[in-house]
PDB file of C-alpha atoms (C1' of nucleotides) in Angstrom:
ATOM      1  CA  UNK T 696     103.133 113.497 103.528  1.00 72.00           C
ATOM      2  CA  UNK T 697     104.794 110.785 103.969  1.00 87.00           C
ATOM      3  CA  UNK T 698     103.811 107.510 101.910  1.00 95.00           C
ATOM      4  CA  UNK T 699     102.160 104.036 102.880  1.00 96.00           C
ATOM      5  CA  UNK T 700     102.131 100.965 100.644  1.00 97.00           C
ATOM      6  CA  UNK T 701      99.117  98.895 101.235  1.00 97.00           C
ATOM      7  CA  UNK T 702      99.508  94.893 100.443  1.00 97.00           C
ATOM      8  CA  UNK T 703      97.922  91.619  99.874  1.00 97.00           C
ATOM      9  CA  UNK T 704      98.664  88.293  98.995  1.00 97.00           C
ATOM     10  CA  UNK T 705      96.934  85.313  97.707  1.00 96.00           C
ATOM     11  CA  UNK T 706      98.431  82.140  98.569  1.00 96.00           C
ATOM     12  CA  UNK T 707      98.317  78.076  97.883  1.00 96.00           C
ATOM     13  CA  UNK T 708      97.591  77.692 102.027  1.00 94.00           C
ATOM     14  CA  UNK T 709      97.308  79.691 105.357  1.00 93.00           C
ATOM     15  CA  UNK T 710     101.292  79.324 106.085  1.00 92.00           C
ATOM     16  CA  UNK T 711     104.657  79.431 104.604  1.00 93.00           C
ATOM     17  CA  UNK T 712     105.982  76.804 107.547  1.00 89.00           C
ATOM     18  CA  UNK T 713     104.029  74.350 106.026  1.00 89.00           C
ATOM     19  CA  UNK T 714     105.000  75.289 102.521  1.00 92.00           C
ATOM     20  CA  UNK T 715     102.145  77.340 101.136  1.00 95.00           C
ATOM     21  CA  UNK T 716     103.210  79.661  98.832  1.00 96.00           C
ATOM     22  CA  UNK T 717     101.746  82.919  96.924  1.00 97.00           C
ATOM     23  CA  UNK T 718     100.282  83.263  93.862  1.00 97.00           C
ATOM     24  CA  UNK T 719      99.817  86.682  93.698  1.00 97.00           C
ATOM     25  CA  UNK T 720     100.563  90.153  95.412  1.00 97.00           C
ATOM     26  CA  UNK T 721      98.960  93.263  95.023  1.00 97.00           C
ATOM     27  CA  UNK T 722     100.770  96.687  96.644  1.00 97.00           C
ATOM     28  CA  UNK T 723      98.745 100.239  96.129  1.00 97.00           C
ATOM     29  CA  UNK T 724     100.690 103.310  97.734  1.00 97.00           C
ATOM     30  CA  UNK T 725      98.445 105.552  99.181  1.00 96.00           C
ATOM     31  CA  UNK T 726      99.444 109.814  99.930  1.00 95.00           C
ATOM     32  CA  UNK T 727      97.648 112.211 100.925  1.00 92.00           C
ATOM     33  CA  UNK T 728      94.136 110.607 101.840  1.00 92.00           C
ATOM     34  CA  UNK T 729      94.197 108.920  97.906  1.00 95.00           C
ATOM     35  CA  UNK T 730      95.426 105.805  96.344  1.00 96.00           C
ATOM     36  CA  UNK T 731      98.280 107.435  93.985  1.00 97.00           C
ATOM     37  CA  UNK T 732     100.062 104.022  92.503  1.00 97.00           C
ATOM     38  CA  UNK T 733      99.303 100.456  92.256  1.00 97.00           C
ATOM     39  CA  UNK T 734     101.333  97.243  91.046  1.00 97.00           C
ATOM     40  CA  UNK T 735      99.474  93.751  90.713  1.00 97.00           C
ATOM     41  CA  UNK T 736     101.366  90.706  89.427  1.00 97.00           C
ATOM     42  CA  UNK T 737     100.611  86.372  89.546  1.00 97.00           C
ATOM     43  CA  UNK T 738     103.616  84.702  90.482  1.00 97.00           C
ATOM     44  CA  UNK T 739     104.361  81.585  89.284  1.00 96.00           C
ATOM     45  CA  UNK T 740     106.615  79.648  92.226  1.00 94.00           C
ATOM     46  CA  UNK T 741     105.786  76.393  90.770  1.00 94.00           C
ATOM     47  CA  UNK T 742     103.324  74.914  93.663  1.00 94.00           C
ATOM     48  CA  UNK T 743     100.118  73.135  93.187  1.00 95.00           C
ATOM     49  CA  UNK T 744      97.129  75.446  94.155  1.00 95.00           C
ATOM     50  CA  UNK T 745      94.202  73.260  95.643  1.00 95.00           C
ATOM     51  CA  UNK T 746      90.776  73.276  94.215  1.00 94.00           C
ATOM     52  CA  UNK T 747      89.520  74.926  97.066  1.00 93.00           C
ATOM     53  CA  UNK T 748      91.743  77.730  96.640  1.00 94.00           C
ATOM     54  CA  UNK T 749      91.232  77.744  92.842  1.00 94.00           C
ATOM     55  CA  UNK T 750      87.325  78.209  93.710  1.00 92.00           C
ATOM     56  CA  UNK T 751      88.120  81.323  96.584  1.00 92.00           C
ATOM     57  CA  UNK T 752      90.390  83.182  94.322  1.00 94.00           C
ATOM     58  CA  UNK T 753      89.899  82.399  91.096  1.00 94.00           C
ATOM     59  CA  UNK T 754      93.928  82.108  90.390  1.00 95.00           C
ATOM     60  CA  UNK T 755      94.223  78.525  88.656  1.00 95.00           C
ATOM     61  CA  UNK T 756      97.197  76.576  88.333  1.00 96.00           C
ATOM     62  CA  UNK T 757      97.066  77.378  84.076  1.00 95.00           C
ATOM     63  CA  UNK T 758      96.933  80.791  85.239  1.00 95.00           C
ATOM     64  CA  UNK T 759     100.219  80.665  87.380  1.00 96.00           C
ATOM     65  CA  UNK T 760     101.817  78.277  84.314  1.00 95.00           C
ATOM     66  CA  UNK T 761     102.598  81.445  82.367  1.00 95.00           C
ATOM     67  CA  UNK T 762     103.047  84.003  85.364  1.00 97.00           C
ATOM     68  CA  UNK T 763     106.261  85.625  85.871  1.00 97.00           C
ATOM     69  CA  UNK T 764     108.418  84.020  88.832  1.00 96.00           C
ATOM     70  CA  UNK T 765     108.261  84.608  92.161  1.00 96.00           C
ATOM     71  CA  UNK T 766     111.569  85.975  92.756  1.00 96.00           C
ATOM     72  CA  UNK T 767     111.787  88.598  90.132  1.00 96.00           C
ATOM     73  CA  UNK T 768     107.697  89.607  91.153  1.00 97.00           C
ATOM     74  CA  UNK T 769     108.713  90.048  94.719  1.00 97.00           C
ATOM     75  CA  UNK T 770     112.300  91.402  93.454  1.00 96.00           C
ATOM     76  CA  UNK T 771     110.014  94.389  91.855  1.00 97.00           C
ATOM     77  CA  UNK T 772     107.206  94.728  94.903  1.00 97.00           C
ATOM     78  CA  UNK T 773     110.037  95.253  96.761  1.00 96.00           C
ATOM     79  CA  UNK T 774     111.162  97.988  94.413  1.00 96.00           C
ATOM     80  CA  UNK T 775     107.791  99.202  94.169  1.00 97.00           C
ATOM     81  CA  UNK T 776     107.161 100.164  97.871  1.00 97.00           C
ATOM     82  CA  UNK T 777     110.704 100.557  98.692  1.00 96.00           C
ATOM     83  CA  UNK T 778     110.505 103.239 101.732  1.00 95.00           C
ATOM     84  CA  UNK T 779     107.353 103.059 102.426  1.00 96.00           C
ATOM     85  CA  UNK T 780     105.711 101.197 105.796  1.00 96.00           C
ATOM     86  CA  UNK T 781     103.172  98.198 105.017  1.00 96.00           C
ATOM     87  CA  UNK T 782      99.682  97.914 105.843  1.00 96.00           C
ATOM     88  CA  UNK T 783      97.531  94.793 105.668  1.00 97.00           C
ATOM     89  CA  UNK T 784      94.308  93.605 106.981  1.00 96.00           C
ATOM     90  CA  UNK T 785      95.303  90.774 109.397  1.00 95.00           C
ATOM     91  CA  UNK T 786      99.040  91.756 109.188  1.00 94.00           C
ATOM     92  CA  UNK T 787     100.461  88.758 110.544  1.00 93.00           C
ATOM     93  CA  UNK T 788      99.116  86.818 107.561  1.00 95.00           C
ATOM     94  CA  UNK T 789     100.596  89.326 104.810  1.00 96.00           C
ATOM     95  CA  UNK T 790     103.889  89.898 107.070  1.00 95.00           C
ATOM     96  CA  UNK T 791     104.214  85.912 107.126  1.00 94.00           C
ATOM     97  CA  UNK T 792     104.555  85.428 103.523  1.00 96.00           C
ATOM     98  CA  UNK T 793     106.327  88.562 102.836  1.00 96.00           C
ATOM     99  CA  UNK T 794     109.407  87.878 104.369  1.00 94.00           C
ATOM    100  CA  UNK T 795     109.353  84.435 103.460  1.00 95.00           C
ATOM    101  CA  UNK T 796     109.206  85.301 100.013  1.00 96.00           C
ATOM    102  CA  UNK T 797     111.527  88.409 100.121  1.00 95.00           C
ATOM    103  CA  UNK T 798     113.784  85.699 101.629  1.00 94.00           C
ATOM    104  CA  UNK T 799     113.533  83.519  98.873  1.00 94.00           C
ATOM    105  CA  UNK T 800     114.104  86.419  96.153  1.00 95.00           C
ATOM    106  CA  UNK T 801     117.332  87.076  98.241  1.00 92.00           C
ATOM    107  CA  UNK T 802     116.000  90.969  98.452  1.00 91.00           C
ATOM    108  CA  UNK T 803     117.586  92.806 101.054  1.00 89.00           C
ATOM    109  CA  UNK T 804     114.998  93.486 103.343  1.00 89.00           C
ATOM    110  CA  UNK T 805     113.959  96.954 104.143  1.00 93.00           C
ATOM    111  CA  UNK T 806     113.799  98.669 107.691  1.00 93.00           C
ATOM    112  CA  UNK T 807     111.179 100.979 106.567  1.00 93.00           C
ATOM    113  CA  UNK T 808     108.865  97.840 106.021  1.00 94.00           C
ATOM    114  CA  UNK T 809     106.857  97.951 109.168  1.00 93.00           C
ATOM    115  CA  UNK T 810     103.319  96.066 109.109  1.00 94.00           C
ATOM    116  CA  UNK T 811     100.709  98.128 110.358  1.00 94.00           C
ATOM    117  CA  UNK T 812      97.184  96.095 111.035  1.00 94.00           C
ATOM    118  CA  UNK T 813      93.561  97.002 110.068  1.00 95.00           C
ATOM    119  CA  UNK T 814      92.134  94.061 111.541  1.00 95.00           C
ATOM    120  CA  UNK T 815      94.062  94.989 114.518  1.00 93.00           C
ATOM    121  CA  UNK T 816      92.897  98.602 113.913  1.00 93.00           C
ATOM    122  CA  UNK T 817      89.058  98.100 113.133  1.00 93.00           C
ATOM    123  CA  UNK T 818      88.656  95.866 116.336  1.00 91.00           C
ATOM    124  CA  UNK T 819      90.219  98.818 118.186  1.00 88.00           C
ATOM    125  CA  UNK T 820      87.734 101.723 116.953  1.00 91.00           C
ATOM    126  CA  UNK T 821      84.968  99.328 115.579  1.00 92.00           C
ATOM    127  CA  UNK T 822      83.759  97.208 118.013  1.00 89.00           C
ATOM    128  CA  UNK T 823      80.025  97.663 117.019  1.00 90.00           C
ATOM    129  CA  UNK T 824      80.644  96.254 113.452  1.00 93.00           C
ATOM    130  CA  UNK T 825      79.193  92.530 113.317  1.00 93.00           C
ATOM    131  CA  UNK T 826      82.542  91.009 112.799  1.00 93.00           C
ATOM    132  CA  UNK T 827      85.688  92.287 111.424  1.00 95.00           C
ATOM    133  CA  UNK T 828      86.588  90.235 107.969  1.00 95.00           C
ATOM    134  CA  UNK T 829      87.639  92.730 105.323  1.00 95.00           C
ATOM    135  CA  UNK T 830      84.476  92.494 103.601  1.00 94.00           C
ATOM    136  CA  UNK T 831      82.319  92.778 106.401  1.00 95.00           C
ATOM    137  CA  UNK T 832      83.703  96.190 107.603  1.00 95.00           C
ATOM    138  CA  UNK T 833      83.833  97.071 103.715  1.00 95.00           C
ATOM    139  CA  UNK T 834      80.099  96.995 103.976  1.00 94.00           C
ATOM    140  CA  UNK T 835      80.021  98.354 107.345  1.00 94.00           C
ATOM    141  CA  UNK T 836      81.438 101.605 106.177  1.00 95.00           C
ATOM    142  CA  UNK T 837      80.300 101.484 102.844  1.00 94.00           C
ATOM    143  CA  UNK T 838      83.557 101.231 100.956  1.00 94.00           C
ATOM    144  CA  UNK T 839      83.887 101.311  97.572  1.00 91.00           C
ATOM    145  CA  UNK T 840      84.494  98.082  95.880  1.00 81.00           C
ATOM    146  CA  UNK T 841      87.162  97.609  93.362  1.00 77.00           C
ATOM    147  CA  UNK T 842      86.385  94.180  92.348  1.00 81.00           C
ATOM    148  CA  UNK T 843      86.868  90.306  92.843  1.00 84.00           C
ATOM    149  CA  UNK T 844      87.400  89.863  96.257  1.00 85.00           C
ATOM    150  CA  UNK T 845      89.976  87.410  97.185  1.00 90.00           C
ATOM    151  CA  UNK T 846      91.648  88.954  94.221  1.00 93.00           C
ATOM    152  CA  UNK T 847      95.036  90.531  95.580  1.00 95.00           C
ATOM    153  CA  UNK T 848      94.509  94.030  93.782  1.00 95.00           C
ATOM    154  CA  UNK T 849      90.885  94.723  95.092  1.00 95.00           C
ATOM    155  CA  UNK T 850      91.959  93.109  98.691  1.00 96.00           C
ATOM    156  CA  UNK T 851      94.557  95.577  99.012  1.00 97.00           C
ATOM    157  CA  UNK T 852      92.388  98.724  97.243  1.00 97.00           C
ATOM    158  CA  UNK T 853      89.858  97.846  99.880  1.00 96.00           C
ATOM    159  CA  UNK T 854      91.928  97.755 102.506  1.00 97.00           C
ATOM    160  CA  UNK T 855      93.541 100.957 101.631  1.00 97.00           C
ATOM    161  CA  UNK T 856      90.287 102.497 101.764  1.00 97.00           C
ATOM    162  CA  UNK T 857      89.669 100.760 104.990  1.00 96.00           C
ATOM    163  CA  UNK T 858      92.921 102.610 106.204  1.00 96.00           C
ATOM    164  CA  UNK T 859      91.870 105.598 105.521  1.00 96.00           C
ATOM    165  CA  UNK T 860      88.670 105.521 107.052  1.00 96.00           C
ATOM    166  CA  UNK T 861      90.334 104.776 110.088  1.00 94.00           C
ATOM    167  CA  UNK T 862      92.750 107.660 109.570  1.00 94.00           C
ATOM    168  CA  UNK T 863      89.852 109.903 109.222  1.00 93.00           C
ATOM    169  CA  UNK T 864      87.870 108.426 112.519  1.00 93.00           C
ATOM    170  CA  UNK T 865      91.361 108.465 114.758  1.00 91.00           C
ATOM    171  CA  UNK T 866      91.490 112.227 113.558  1.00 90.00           C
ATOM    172  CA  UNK T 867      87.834 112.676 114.480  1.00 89.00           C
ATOM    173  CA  UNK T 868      88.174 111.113 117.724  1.00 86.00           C
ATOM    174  CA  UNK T 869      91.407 112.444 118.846  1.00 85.00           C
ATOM    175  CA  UNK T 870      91.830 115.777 117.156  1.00 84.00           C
ATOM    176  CA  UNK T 871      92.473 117.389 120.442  1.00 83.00           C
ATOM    177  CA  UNK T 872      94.923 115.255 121.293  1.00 83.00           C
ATOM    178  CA  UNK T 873      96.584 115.395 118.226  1.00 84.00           C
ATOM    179  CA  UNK T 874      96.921 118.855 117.822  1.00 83.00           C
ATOM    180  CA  UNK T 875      97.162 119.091 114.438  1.00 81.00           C
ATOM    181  CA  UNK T 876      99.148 116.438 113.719  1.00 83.00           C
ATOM    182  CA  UNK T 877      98.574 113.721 110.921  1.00 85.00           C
ATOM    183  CA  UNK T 878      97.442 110.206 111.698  1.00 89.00           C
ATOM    184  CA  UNK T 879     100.984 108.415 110.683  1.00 89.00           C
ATOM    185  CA  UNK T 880     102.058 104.964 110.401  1.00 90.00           C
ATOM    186  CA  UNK T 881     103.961 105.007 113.796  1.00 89.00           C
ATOM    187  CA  UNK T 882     101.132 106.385 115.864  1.00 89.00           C
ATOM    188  CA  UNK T 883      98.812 103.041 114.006  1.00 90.00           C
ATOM    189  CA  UNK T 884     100.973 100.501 114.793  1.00 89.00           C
ATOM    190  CA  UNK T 885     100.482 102.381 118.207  1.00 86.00           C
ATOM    191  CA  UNK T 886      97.047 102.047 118.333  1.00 86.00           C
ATOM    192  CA  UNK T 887      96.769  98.409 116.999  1.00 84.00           C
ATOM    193  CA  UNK T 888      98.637  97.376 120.420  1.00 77.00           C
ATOM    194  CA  UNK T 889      97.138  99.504 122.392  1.00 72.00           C
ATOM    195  CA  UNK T 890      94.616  98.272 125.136  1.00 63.00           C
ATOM    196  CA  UNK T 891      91.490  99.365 124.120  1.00 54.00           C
ATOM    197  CA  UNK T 892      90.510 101.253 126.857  1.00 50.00           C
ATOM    198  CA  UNK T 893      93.804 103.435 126.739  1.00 64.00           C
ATOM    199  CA  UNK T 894      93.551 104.688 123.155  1.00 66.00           C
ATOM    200  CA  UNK T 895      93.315 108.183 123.905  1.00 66.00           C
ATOM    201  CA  UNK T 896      96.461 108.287 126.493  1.00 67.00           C
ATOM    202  CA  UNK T 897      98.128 105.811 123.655  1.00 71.00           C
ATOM    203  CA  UNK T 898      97.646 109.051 121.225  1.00 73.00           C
ATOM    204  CA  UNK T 899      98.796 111.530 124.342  1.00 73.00           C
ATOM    205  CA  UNK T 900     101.910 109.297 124.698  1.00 71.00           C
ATOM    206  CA  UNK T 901     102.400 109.279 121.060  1.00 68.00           C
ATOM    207  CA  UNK T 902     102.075 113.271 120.389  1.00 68.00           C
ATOM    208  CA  UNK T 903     104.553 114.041 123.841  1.00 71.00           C
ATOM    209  CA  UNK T 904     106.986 110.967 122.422  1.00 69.00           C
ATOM    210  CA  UNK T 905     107.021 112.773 118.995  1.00 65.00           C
ATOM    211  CA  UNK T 906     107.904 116.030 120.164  1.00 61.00           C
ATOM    212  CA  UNK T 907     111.425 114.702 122.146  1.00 44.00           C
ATOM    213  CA  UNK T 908     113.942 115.768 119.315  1.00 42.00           C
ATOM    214  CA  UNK T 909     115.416 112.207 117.956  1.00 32.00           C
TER     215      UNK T 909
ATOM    216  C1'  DT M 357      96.183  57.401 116.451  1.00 81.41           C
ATOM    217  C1'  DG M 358      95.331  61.898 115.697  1.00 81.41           C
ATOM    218  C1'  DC M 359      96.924  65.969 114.725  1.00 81.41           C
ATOM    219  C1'  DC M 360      99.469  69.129 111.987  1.00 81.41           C
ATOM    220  C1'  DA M 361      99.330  77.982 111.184  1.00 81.41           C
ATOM    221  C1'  DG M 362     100.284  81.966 113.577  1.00 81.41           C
ATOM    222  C1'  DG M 363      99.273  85.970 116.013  1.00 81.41           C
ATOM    223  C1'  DC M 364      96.171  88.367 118.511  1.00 81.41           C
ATOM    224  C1'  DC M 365      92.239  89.161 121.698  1.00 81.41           C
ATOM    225  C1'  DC M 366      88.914  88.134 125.443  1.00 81.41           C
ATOM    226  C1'  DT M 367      87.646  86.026 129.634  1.00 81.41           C
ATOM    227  C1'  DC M 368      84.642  82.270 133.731  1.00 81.41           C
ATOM    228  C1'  DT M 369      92.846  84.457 132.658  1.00 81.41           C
ATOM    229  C1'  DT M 370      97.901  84.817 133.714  1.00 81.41           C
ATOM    230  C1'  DT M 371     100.279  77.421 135.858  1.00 81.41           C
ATOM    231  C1'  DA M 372      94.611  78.443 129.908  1.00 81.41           C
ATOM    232  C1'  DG M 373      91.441  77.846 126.466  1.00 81.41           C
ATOM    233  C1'  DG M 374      88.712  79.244 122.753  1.00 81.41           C
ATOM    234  C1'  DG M 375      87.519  82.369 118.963  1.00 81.41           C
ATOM    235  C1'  DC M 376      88.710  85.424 115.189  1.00 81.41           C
ATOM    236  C1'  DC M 377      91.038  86.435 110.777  1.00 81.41           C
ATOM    237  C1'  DT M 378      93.986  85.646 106.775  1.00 81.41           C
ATOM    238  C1'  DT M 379      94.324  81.699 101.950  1.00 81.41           C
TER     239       DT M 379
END
DNA sequence: TGCCAGGCCCTCTTTAGGGCCTT
């Protein structure tokens, strides 16, 4: 079954245009409906982290002092989910700062890194929860906490979980459709940009796409 | 002077505007 690395960052600001940068990522691979691996490093990339962001995360500047660098951090992420498509709860956030950073650690960037959404995701197939922040649809659906939110490692450990919930409710929902088939990372990203009143033909589309020979 | 993110969604839309979500 094939493998999905789940990721989150903490960063100085909301975007690497204006020259925030992260202070820590957190990847957990996730196989077979379970969280099998997980990495968690600081990185120290020498910017100032604001007081408010001190407060939100927790990661202080003396903290990031004696962190390992950014480059060689993202040089072993990279390693670390090498293969493997990317999920992240608001996507375009993560995505932003990934290749910004991957660009700075000159890592070759890798085709199989292909950013599925959960906020995209849970706003799809959860439109009844009261809002769809990461912590709100943990409680929604009960997930089990793994610590310090706004820390990167129980961000993405959430999220994962959050992933697989909605793995589990696609299959519910469109077993018939499916066939059989697994809920993989191409038929989520999918989803994600599908209208929301054409999920079911989006997972139709998907299965009859799947079975063309490539 | 005042503003300064980006991507996505929804709607009183599409020649636009406002809200959500991430740190």
């Amino acid at each position: 079954m094939q493998t999905v690395a789940v990721i989150d960052f903490e960063t100085t600001g909301m975007s690497p245009g204006q020259g925030a940068r992260a202070t820590e990522i957190a990847a957990v691979l996730v196989q077979d409906g379970r969280i099998v691996d997980r990495f968690q490093s600081l990185m120290n990339s020498g910017a100032w982290v604001p007081p408010f962001i001190e407060q939100l995360t927790g990661i202080t500047n003396s903290m990031l002092r004696t962190a390992p660098g950014a480059e060689s951090v993202m040089r072993d992420v990279a390693r670390f989910t090498r293969g493997c498509p990317l999920v992240a709860h608001n996507a375009a956030f993560d995505r932003g700062f990934w290749q910004a950073e991957i660009a700075r650690a000159d890592c070759e960037p890798d085709p199989a890194h292909q950013f599925a959404c959960t906020l995209l995701l849970a706003r799809r197939l959860y439109p009844q929860a009261p809002n769809h922040k990461l912590g709100s649809l943990a409680r929604f659906h009960a997930l089990p906490s793994a610590g310090r939110a706004h820390r990167a490692l129980a961000d993405a450990e959430v999220t994962a979980h959050l992933l697989l919930r909605v793995q589990e409710d696609v299959q519910l929902q469109f077993g018939a459709e499916l066939g059989g088939r697994g809920v993989d990372h191409r038929l989520l990203m999918a989803l994600q940009k599908a209208n929301k009143l054409a999920l079911a033909r989006c997972v139709t589309g998907h299965v009859k796409a799947s079975k063309v020979p490539a």
